[in-house]
mmCIF file of C-alpha atoms and ligand atoms in Angstrom:
data_model
loop_
_atom_site.group_PDB
_atom_site.id
_atom_site.type_symbol
_atom_site.label_atom_id
_atom_site.label_comp_id
_atom_site.label_asym_id
_atom_site.label_seq_id
_atom_site.Cartn_x
_atom_site.Cartn_y
_atom_site.Cartn_z
ATOM 1 C CA MET A 253 73.134 -109.482 -35.950
ATOM 2 C CA SER A 254 71.335 -112.107 -38.024
ATOM 3 C CA GLN A 255 67.702 -111.435 -37.185
ATOM 4 C CA LEU A 256 65.239 -108.625 -37.723
ATOM 5 C CA SER A 257 64.011 -106.662 -34.698
ATOM 6 C CA VAL A 258 60.385 -107.283 -35.766
ATOM 7 C CA LYS A 259 58.147 -110.348 -36.207
ATOM 8 C CA HIS A 260 56.081 -108.730 -38.990
ATOM 9 C CA LEU A 261 57.006 -106.293 -41.757
ATOM 10 C CA LEU A 262 54.135 -103.844 -41.295
ATOM 11 C CA GLY A 263 55.958 -100.728 -42.464
ATOM 12 C CA ILE A 264 59.353 -99.047 -42.705
ATOM 13 C CA GLU A 265 58.415 -96.780 -39.795
ATOM 14 C CA GLN A 266 58.749 -99.701 -37.331
ATOM 15 C CA ILE A 267 62.079 -101.137 -38.512
ATOM 16 C CA THR A 268 65.602 -100.016 -37.613
ATOM 17 C CA ILE A 269 68.569 -98.970 -39.750
ATOM 18 C CA SER A 270 70.204 -102.291 -38.777
ATOM 19 C CA ASP A 271 67.120 -104.155 -40.061
ATOM 20 C CA ILE A 272 67.402 -102.349 -43.408
ATOM 21 C CA GLU A 273 71.143 -103.075 -43.642
ATOM 22 C CA LEU A 274 70.534 -106.757 -42.808
ATOM 23 C CA ILE A 275 67.835 -107.005 -45.496
ATOM 24 C CA PHE A 276 70.192 -105.375 -48.039
ATOM 25 C CA GLU A 277 73.074 -107.693 -47.080
ATOM 26 C CA ASN A 278 70.872 -110.737 -47.682
ATOM 27 C CA ALA A 279 69.371 -109.209 -50.847
ATOM 28 C CA ARG A 280 72.891 -108.821 -52.294
ATOM 29 C CA TYR A 281 73.427 -112.554 -51.765
ATOM 30 C CA PHE A 282 70.034 -113.456 -53.277
ATOM 31 C CA LYS A 283 70.669 -111.095 -56.223
ATOM 32 C CA GLU A 284 73.742 -113.166 -57.002
ATOM 33 C CA VAL A 285 71.693 -116.404 -56.763
ATOM 34 C CA LEU A 286 69.145 -114.935 -59.193
ATOM 35 C CA GLN A 287 71.899 -114.016 -61.656
ATOM 36 C CA ARG A 288 73.161 -117.595 -61.919
ATOM 37 C CA PRO A 289 72.707 -118.984 -65.431
ATOM 38 C CA LEU A 290 71.092 -122.151 -64.038
ATOM 39 C CA LEU A 291 69.532 -123.194 -60.729
ATOM 40 C CA ARG A 292 68.329 -119.755 -59.606
ATOM 41 C CA LYS A 293 66.913 -121.414 -56.509
ATOM 42 C CA VAL A 294 67.910 -122.272 -52.906
ATOM 43 C CA PRO A 295 66.258 -124.810 -50.541
ATOM 44 C CA THR A 296 66.086 -122.290 -47.669
ATOM 45 C CA LEU A 297 62.293 -122.292 -47.086
ATOM 46 C CA ARG A 298 61.599 -125.893 -48.059
ATOM 47 C CA GLY A 299 58.612 -127.105 -46.024
ATOM 48 C CA VAL A 300 57.370 -123.551 -45.333
ATOM 49 C CA THR A 301 53.941 -122.628 -46.761
ATOM 50 C CA ILE A 302 53.259 -118.986 -47.635
ATOM 51 C CA ALA A 303 49.885 -117.499 -48.634
ATOM 52 C CA ASN A 304 49.753 -114.395 -50.822
ATOM 53 C CA LEU A 305 46.493 -112.567 -50.077
ATOM 54 C CA PHE A 306 45.684 -109.842 -52.597
ATOM 55 C CA PHE A 307 42.574 -107.773 -51.873
ATOM 56 C CA GLU A 308 43.719 -105.182 -54.455
ATOM 57 C CA ASN A 309 45.124 -105.478 -57.979
ATOM 58 C CA SER A 310 48.845 -105.977 -58.487
ATOM 59 C CA THR A 311 51.243 -107.107 -61.189
ATOM 60 C CA ARG A 312 54.784 -106.463 -59.913
ATOM 61 C CA THR A 313 54.377 -107.072 -56.170
ATOM 62 C CA ARG A 314 52.257 -110.225 -56.493
ATOM 63 C CA ILE A 315 54.494 -111.886 -59.093
ATOM 64 C CA SER A 316 57.656 -110.715 -57.339
ATOM 65 C CA PHE A 317 56.576 -112.249 -53.995
ATOM 66 C CA GLU A 318 55.486 -115.477 -55.681
ATOM 67 C CA LEU A 319 58.797 -115.759 -57.537
ATOM 68 C CA ALA A 320 60.758 -114.937 -54.367
ATOM 69 C CA GLU A 321 58.894 -117.675 -52.464
ATOM 70 C CA LYS A 322 59.434 -120.242 -55.243
ATOM 71 C CA ARG A 323 63.148 -119.310 -55.538
ATOM 72 C CA LEU A 324 63.383 -120.065 -51.789
ATOM 73 C CA SER A 325 61.612 -123.435 -52.357
ATOM 74 C CA ALA A 326 58.554 -122.512 -50.258
ATOM 75 C CA ASP A 327 55.085 -123.908 -50.999
ATOM 76 C CA VAL A 328 52.876 -121.096 -52.278
ATOM 77 C CA VAL A 329 49.129 -120.452 -52.141
ATOM 78 C CA ASN A 330 47.616 -117.483 -53.978
ATOM 79 C CA PHE A 331 44.378 -115.830 -52.904
ATOM 80 C CA SER A 332 42.587 -113.155 -54.868
ATOM 81 C CA ALA A 333 39.661 -111.398 -53.164
ATOM 82 C CA ALA A 334 37.695 -111.125 -56.415
ATOM 83 C CA ALA A 335 37.333 -114.925 -56.650
ATOM 84 C CA SER A 336 36.872 -115.627 -52.924
ATOM 85 C CA SER A 337 34.166 -115.900 -50.267
ATOM 86 C CA VAL A 338 34.947 -112.280 -49.268
ATOM 87 C CA LYS A 339 32.382 -111.587 -52.006
ATOM 88 C CA LYS A 340 29.833 -113.485 -49.866
ATOM 89 C CA GLY A 341 30.503 -111.238 -46.857
ATOM 90 C CA GLU A 342 33.218 -113.147 -44.973
ATOM 91 C CA THR A 343 35.299 -110.861 -42.715
ATOM 92 C CA LEU A 344 39.045 -110.331 -43.133
ATOM 93 C CA LEU A 345 39.822 -112.058 -39.834
ATOM 94 C CA ASP A 346 37.572 -115.054 -40.610
ATOM 95 C CA THR A 347 39.146 -115.357 -44.067
ATOM 96 C CA VAL A 348 42.668 -115.275 -42.634
ATOM 97 C CA ASN A 349 41.888 -117.662 -39.742
ATOM 98 C CA ASN A 350 40.423 -120.186 -42.207
ATOM 99 C CA ILE A 351 43.535 -119.978 -44.391
ATOM 100 C CA LEU A 352 45.781 -120.384 -41.330
ATOM 101 C CA ALA A 353 43.739 -123.435 -40.219
ATOM 102 C CA MET A 354 45.099 -125.137 -43.354
ATOM 103 C CA LYS A 355 48.613 -124.883 -41.821
ATOM 104 C CA VAL A 356 49.993 -121.809 -43.560
ATOM 105 C CA ASP A 357 53.224 -120.486 -41.990
ATOM 106 C CA MET A 358 53.473 -116.898 -43.307
ATOM 107 C CA LEU A 359 51.220 -114.311 -44.933
ATOM 108 C CA VAL A 360 51.877 -111.676 -47.562
ATOM 109 C CA MET A 361 48.938 -109.313 -47.922
ATOM 110 C CA ARG A 362 47.858 -106.316 -49.979
ATOM 111 C CA HIS A 363 44.706 -104.614 -48.691
ATOM 112 C CA PRO A 364 42.994 -101.293 -49.520
ATOM 113 C CA SER A 365 42.530 -100.372 -45.828
ATOM 114 C CA PRO A 366 45.428 -98.579 -44.098
ATOM 115 C CA GLY A 367 46.211 -100.484 -40.897
ATOM 116 C CA ALA A 368 44.662 -103.817 -41.981
ATOM 117 C CA HIS A 369 48.021 -105.530 -41.338
ATOM 118 C CA HIS A 370 48.432 -103.928 -37.901
ATOM 119 C CA PHE A 371 44.962 -105.195 -36.979
ATOM 120 C CA LEU A 372 45.694 -108.742 -38.187
ATOM 121 C CA SER A 373 49.080 -108.840 -36.479
ATOM 122 C CA GLN A 374 47.293 -108.477 -33.134
ATOM 123 C CA HIS A 375 45.108 -111.531 -33.813
ATOM 124 C CA ILE A 376 47.372 -114.093 -35.519
ATOM 125 C CA ASP A 377 50.566 -115.950 -34.603
ATOM 126 C CA VAL A 378 52.317 -116.134 -37.994
ATOM 127 C CA SER A 379 54.424 -113.385 -39.565
ATOM 128 C CA ILE A 380 52.653 -111.021 -41.940
ATOM 129 C CA ILE A 381 54.311 -108.896 -44.640
ATOM 130 C CA ASN A 382 52.626 -105.721 -45.840
ATOM 131 C CA ALA A 383 52.491 -105.709 -49.655
ATOM 132 C CA GLY A 384 50.662 -102.360 -49.600
ATOM 133 C CA ASP A 385 47.918 -101.074 -47.283
ATOM 134 C CA GLY A 386 45.814 -98.413 -48.986
ATOM 135 C CA THR A 387 47.500 -95.016 -48.942
ATOM 136 C CA HIS A 388 49.648 -95.922 -45.909
ATOM 137 C CA GLU A 389 52.826 -98.008 -46.509
ATOM 138 C CA HIS A 390 54.417 -100.298 -49.107
ATOM 139 C CA PRO A 391 57.587 -101.345 -47.258
ATOM 140 C CA THR A 392 59.078 -103.825 -49.738
ATOM 141 C CA GLN A 393 58.719 -101.230 -52.526
ATOM 142 C CA ALA A 394 60.706 -98.698 -50.479
ATOM 143 C CA LEU A 395 63.330 -101.328 -49.664
ATOM 144 C CA LEU A 396 63.768 -102.260 -53.312
ATOM 145 C CA ASP A 397 63.827 -98.582 -54.321
ATOM 146 C CA CYS A 398 66.545 -97.724 -51.788
ATOM 147 C CA PHE A 399 68.491 -100.908 -52.580
ATOM 148 C CA SER A 400 68.407 -99.990 -56.303
ATOM 149 C CA LEU A 401 69.555 -96.451 -55.514
ATOM 150 C CA GLN A 402 72.412 -97.762 -53.365
ATOM 151 C CA GLU A 403 73.517 -100.146 -56.118
ATOM 152 C CA LYS A 404 73.564 -97.151 -58.504
ATOM 153 C CA LEU A 405 74.860 -94.299 -56.305
ATOM 154 C CA GLY A 406 76.645 -95.999 -53.405
ATOM 155 C CA SER A 407 75.860 -94.830 -49.866
ATOM 156 C CA LEU A 408 72.704 -92.705 -49.681
ATOM 157 C CA LYS A 409 74.108 -90.554 -46.865
ATOM 158 C CA GLY A 410 73.633 -86.927 -47.975
ATOM 159 C CA LYS A 411 72.171 -87.903 -51.377
ATOM 160 C CA LYS A 412 69.319 -85.710 -52.609
ATOM 161 C CA ILE A 413 66.246 -87.690 -53.597
ATOM 162 C CA ALA A 414 63.039 -86.195 -55.014
ATOM 163 C CA ILE A 415 59.670 -87.918 -54.833
ATOM 164 C CA ILE A 416 57.458 -86.382 -57.504
ATOM 165 C CA GLY A 417 53.730 -86.607 -58.204
ATOM 166 C CA ASP A 418 50.688 -87.786 -56.287
ATOM 167 C CA ILE A 419 52.176 -87.740 -52.792
ATOM 168 C CA MET A 420 48.771 -87.606 -51.089
ATOM 169 C CA HIS A 421 47.551 -91.037 -52.252
ATOM 170 C CA SER A 422 50.933 -92.792 -52.370
ATOM 171 C CA ARG A 423 51.979 -95.514 -49.923
ATOM 172 C CA VAL A 424 55.252 -95.642 -51.889
ATOM 173 C CA ALA A 425 55.956 -92.003 -50.966
ATOM 174 C CA LEU A 426 55.530 -92.532 -47.221
ATOM 175 C CA SER A 427 57.579 -95.759 -47.085
ATOM 176 C CA ASN A 428 60.297 -94.155 -49.248
ATOM 177 C CA ILE A 429 60.488 -91.091 -46.997
ATOM 178 C CA PHE A 430 61.006 -93.314 -43.919
ATOM 179 C CA CYS A 431 63.553 -95.573 -45.653
ATOM 180 C CA LEU A 432 65.545 -92.799 -47.377
ATOM 181 C CA GLN A 433 65.798 -90.786 -44.167
ATOM 182 C CA LYS A 434 66.892 -93.816 -42.131
ATOM 183 C CA LEU A 435 69.672 -94.271 -44.691
ATOM 184 C CA GLY A 436 70.730 -90.621 -44.388
ATOM 185 C CA ALA A 437 69.325 -89.184 -47.640
ATOM 186 C CA LYS A 438 67.717 -85.732 -47.996
ATOM 187 C CA VAL A 439 64.181 -85.857 -49.369
ATOM 188 C CA THR A 440 62.102 -83.333 -51.299
ATOM 189 C CA VAL A 441 58.505 -84.077 -52.237
ATOM 190 C CA CYS A 442 57.172 -82.251 -55.290
ATOM 191 C CA GLY A 443 53.693 -82.079 -56.786
ATOM 192 C CA PRO A 444 50.692 -79.822 -57.229
ATOM 193 C CA PRO A 445 49.594 -78.260 -53.900
ATOM 194 C CA THR A 446 46.372 -80.300 -53.977
ATOM 195 C CA LEU A 447 48.340 -83.586 -54.103
ATOM 196 C CA VAL A 448 50.887 -82.802 -51.369
ATOM 197 C CA PRO A 449 49.353 -83.163 -47.865
ATOM 198 C CA LYS A 450 49.912 -80.021 -45.785
ATOM 199 C CA PRO A 451 51.324 -81.800 -42.645
ATOM 200 C CA ILE A 452 54.019 -83.608 -44.656
ATOM 201 C CA HIS A 453 56.678 -81.095 -43.494
ATOM 202 C CA LEU A 454 56.347 -82.744 -40.046
ATOM 203 C CA LEU A 455 58.300 -85.657 -41.566
ATOM 204 C CA ASN A 456 61.299 -83.338 -42.100
ATOM 205 C CA VAL A 457 61.040 -83.336 -45.896
ATOM 206 C CA GLN A 458 61.361 -80.277 -48.097
ATOM 207 C CA VAL A 459 58.234 -79.434 -50.088
ATOM 208 C CA SER A 460 58.283 -77.986 -53.594
ATOM 209 C CA HIS A 461 55.639 -77.304 -56.191
ATOM 210 C CA ASN A 462 58.214 -76.469 -58.871
ATOM 211 C CA LEU A 463 59.283 -79.465 -60.958
ATOM 212 C CA ARG A 464 62.249 -77.752 -62.672
ATOM 213 C CA GLU A 465 63.760 -76.548 -59.380
ATOM 214 C CA THR A 466 63.270 -79.987 -57.826
ATOM 215 C CA LEU A 467 64.962 -81.778 -60.716
ATOM 216 C CA GLN A 468 67.799 -79.231 -60.655
ATOM 217 C CA TRP A 469 68.318 -80.050 -56.941
ATOM 218 C CA CYS A 470 68.151 -83.849 -56.910
ATOM 219 C CA ASP A 471 70.508 -86.762 -57.622
ATOM 220 C CA ALA A 472 67.564 -89.090 -58.274
ATOM 221 C CA ALA A 473 63.864 -88.630 -58.948
ATOM 222 C CA ASN A 474 61.261 -91.229 -57.965
ATOM 223 C CA ILE A 475 58.276 -90.356 -60.149
ATOM 224 C CA LEU A 476 54.862 -91.512 -58.932
ATOM 225 C CA ARG A 477 51.675 -92.406 -60.757
ATOM 226 C CA ILE A 478 48.552 -90.305 -60.463
ATOM 227 C CA GLN A 479 46.253 -92.638 -58.500
ATOM 228 C CA LEU A 480 42.934 -91.783 -60.122
ATOM 229 C CA GLU A 481 41.288 -94.825 -58.478
ATOM 230 C CA ARG A 482 41.874 -93.300 -54.999
ATOM 231 C CA GLN A 483 40.683 -89.771 -55.878
ATOM 232 C CA ASP A 484 37.153 -88.988 -54.795
ATOM 233 C CA ILE A 485 37.358 -85.379 -56.006
ATOM 234 C CA GLN A 486 39.208 -83.746 -58.890
ATOM 235 C CA TYR A 487 42.616 -82.534 -57.657
ATOM 236 C CA PHE A 488 43.739 -80.985 -60.974
ATOM 237 C CA PRO A 489 41.900 -79.822 -64.105
ATOM 238 C CA SER A 490 43.003 -82.567 -66.529
ATOM 239 C CA LEU A 491 45.720 -85.158 -67.124
ATOM 240 C CA ARG A 492 46.910 -82.989 -70.001
ATOM 241 C CA GLU A 493 47.445 -80.049 -67.663
ATOM 242 C CA TYR A 494 49.124 -82.310 -65.062
ATOM 243 C CA ALA A 495 51.550 -83.562 -67.739
ATOM 244 C CA LEU A 496 52.301 -79.979 -68.766
ATOM 245 C CA PHE A 497 53.327 -78.864 -65.250
ATOM 246 C CA TYR A 498 54.493 -82.075 -63.551
ATOM 247 C CA GLY A 499 55.279 -84.524 -66.361
ATOM 248 C CA VAL A 500 59.009 -85.371 -66.618
ATOM 249 C CA ASP A 501 60.068 -85.372 -70.272
ATOM 250 C CA LYS A 502 63.318 -85.410 -72.218
ATOM 251 C CA PRO A 503 63.430 -81.713 -73.225
ATOM 252 C CA MET A 504 63.078 -80.821 -69.525
ATOM 253 C CA LEU A 505 65.865 -83.227 -68.451
ATOM 254 C CA ASP A 506 68.161 -82.167 -71.342
ATOM 255 C CA SER A 507 67.743 -78.514 -70.399
ATOM 256 C CA LEU A 508 69.073 -79.197 -66.880
ATOM 257 C CA GLN A 509 72.464 -80.376 -68.213
ATOM 258 C CA LYS A 510 72.987 -82.816 -65.342
ATOM 259 C CA GLU A 511 72.624 -86.540 -64.680
ATOM 260 C CA ILE A 512 69.561 -87.639 -62.720
ATOM 261 C CA VAL A 513 68.666 -91.236 -61.900
ATOM 262 C CA ILE A 514 65.047 -91.805 -62.941
ATOM 263 C CA MET A 515 62.861 -94.190 -60.927
ATOM 264 C CA HIS A 516 59.200 -95.192 -60.980
ATOM 265 C CA PRO A 517 57.487 -97.889 -58.876
ATOM 266 C CA GLY A 518 55.053 -98.723 -61.692
ATOM 267 C CA PRO A 519 52.595 -99.043 -63.208
ATOM 268 C CA ILE A 520 53.645 -96.158 -65.481
ATOM 269 C CA ASN A 521 51.199 -93.754 -67.097
ATOM 270 C CA ARG A 522 53.294 -92.980 -70.173
ATOM 271 C CA GLY A 523 52.813 -89.396 -71.330
ATOM 272 C CA VAL A 524 51.294 -88.294 -67.999
ATOM 273 C CA GLU A 525 53.869 -88.266 -65.143
ATOM 274 C CA ILE A 526 56.718 -89.537 -67.343
ATOM 275 C CA SER A 527 57.342 -89.579 -71.097
ATOM 276 C CA SER A 528 58.404 -92.761 -72.879
ATOM 277 C CA ASP A 529 61.770 -91.312 -73.884
ATOM 278 C CA VAL A 530 62.570 -90.747 -70.184
ATOM 279 C CA ALA A 531 61.111 -94.047 -68.908
ATOM 280 C CA ASP A 532 63.111 -95.998 -71.509
ATOM 281 C CA SER A 533 66.286 -93.868 -71.349
ATOM 282 C CA GLU A 534 69.715 -94.838 -70.037
ATOM 283 C CA HIS A 535 68.981 -92.692 -66.947
ATOM 284 C CA SER A 536 66.045 -94.922 -65.981
ATOM 285 C CA ILE A 537 66.500 -97.778 -63.486
ATOM 286 C CA ILE A 538 62.830 -98.750 -63.552
ATOM 287 C CA LEU A 539 63.405 -102.347 -64.661
ATOM 288 C CA GLN A 540 66.359 -102.761 -62.262
ATOM 289 C CA GLN A 541 63.931 -101.778 -59.476
ATOM 290 C CA VAL A 542 61.638 -104.612 -60.562
ATOM 291 C CA GLU A 543 64.567 -107.042 -60.805
ATOM 292 C CA HIS A 544 65.787 -106.117 -57.318
ATOM 293 C CA GLY A 545 62.260 -106.591 -55.952
ATOM 294 C CA VAL A 546 62.640 -110.374 -56.081
ATOM 295 C CA ALA A 547 65.966 -110.354 -54.182
ATOM 296 C CA ILE A 548 64.618 -107.919 -51.573
ATOM 297 C CA ARG A 549 61.493 -110.028 -51.022
ATOM 298 C CA MET A 550 63.597 -113.211 -50.770
ATOM 299 C CA ALA A 551 65.658 -111.469 -48.081
ATOM 300 C CA VAL A 552 62.574 -110.319 -46.131
ATOM 301 C CA LEU A 553 60.895 -113.750 -46.332
ATOM 302 C CA PHE A 554 64.096 -115.534 -45.332
ATOM 303 C CA LEU A 555 64.751 -113.255 -42.353
ATOM 304 C CA LEU A 556 61.165 -113.329 -41.079
ATOM 305 C CA ALA A 557 61.102 -117.117 -41.439
ATOM 306 C CA GLY A 558 63.865 -117.495 -38.895
ATOM 307 C CA GLY A 559 67.121 -116.066 -40.169
ATOM 308 C CA ILE A 560 70.571 -117.376 -40.742
ATOM 309 C CA ASP A 561 70.474 -120.434 -38.431
ATOM 310 C CA GLU A 562 67.907 -122.154 -40.609
ATOM 311 C CA VAL A 563 69.601 -121.526 -43.967
ATOM 312 C CA GLU A 564 70.675 -124.415 -46.178
ATOM 313 C CA ASN A 565 72.472 -123.459 -49.373
HETATM 314 N N1 CP B 197 54.848 -101.109 -57.581
HETATM 315 C C1 CP B 197 53.721 -101.827 -57.360
HETATM 316 O O1 CP B 197 53.267 -101.983 -56.221
HETATM 317 O O2 CP B 197 53.148 -102.328 -58.490
HETATM 318 P P1 CP B 197 51.905 -103.336 -58.495
HETATM 319 O O3 CP B 197 50.697 -102.543 -58.044
HETATM 320 O O4 CP B 197 51.768 -103.811 -59.916
HETATM 321 O O5 CP B 197 52.191 -104.437 -57.531
#
């Protein structure tokens, strides 16, 4: 199989295990291209124009997509809502249709509204990649997280992975749960009761509110940021108290006397959900996750643009 089963990457929920394996197979090839000392570029998407539409802030995802597109030799247009006519009241669909009228071939979009990409996909002809839709999904983050874990641990079948922190507001949590389970991993979500949605057990994950027990159980811990910007009420008394009960620090890890792979999608709140000596430790693969993000996004762009038949190396 050399093509994805989907036209758009809206979420991990809609893609198959074979899709994930195909993306990883291509990402391994692109990782090798990116590690070349010179000429970290292929002509694969020459002549293809891709627009990156960011209606929400981003550092890693926006730069990673732009680099992936440029490494594939695509033409790139960047759109930021803050400096656009969205500020004058233009609708999402009008904005996108105007951009597509300028002969754009693919869209990458981050939007604060869950489902914005599903809506657009019903009204446009070009492929759209979800770079994060509110609290819903962030599929390329989950793909790069699982790819990084596989590179570190081998097959994820039966591996125990904890997702720790603000589960309620995290699109990374939901996409990771779908991706990890499709790859055969066991998942525990851990956080304060107010930040773990009650129906989450319907996704066949274990739920814990005890950080020590969760860390004792897992092979790897994906530690999430407290998303204060999405919290309309106060879900815990103070950041200080959160750090005390749910912050992962070195004394806690040392006391477990076991090896745990430490992950974080970024941006990190040092001293809140993770201490600096853990984030910067030899157990952390945080920067490898970022590095793999470019290869994963190259793979997704390449496959959605038409797959193996079109490739020129
Ligand atoms: N991980 C992630 O989505 O980071 P950015 O918000 O900086 O893109």
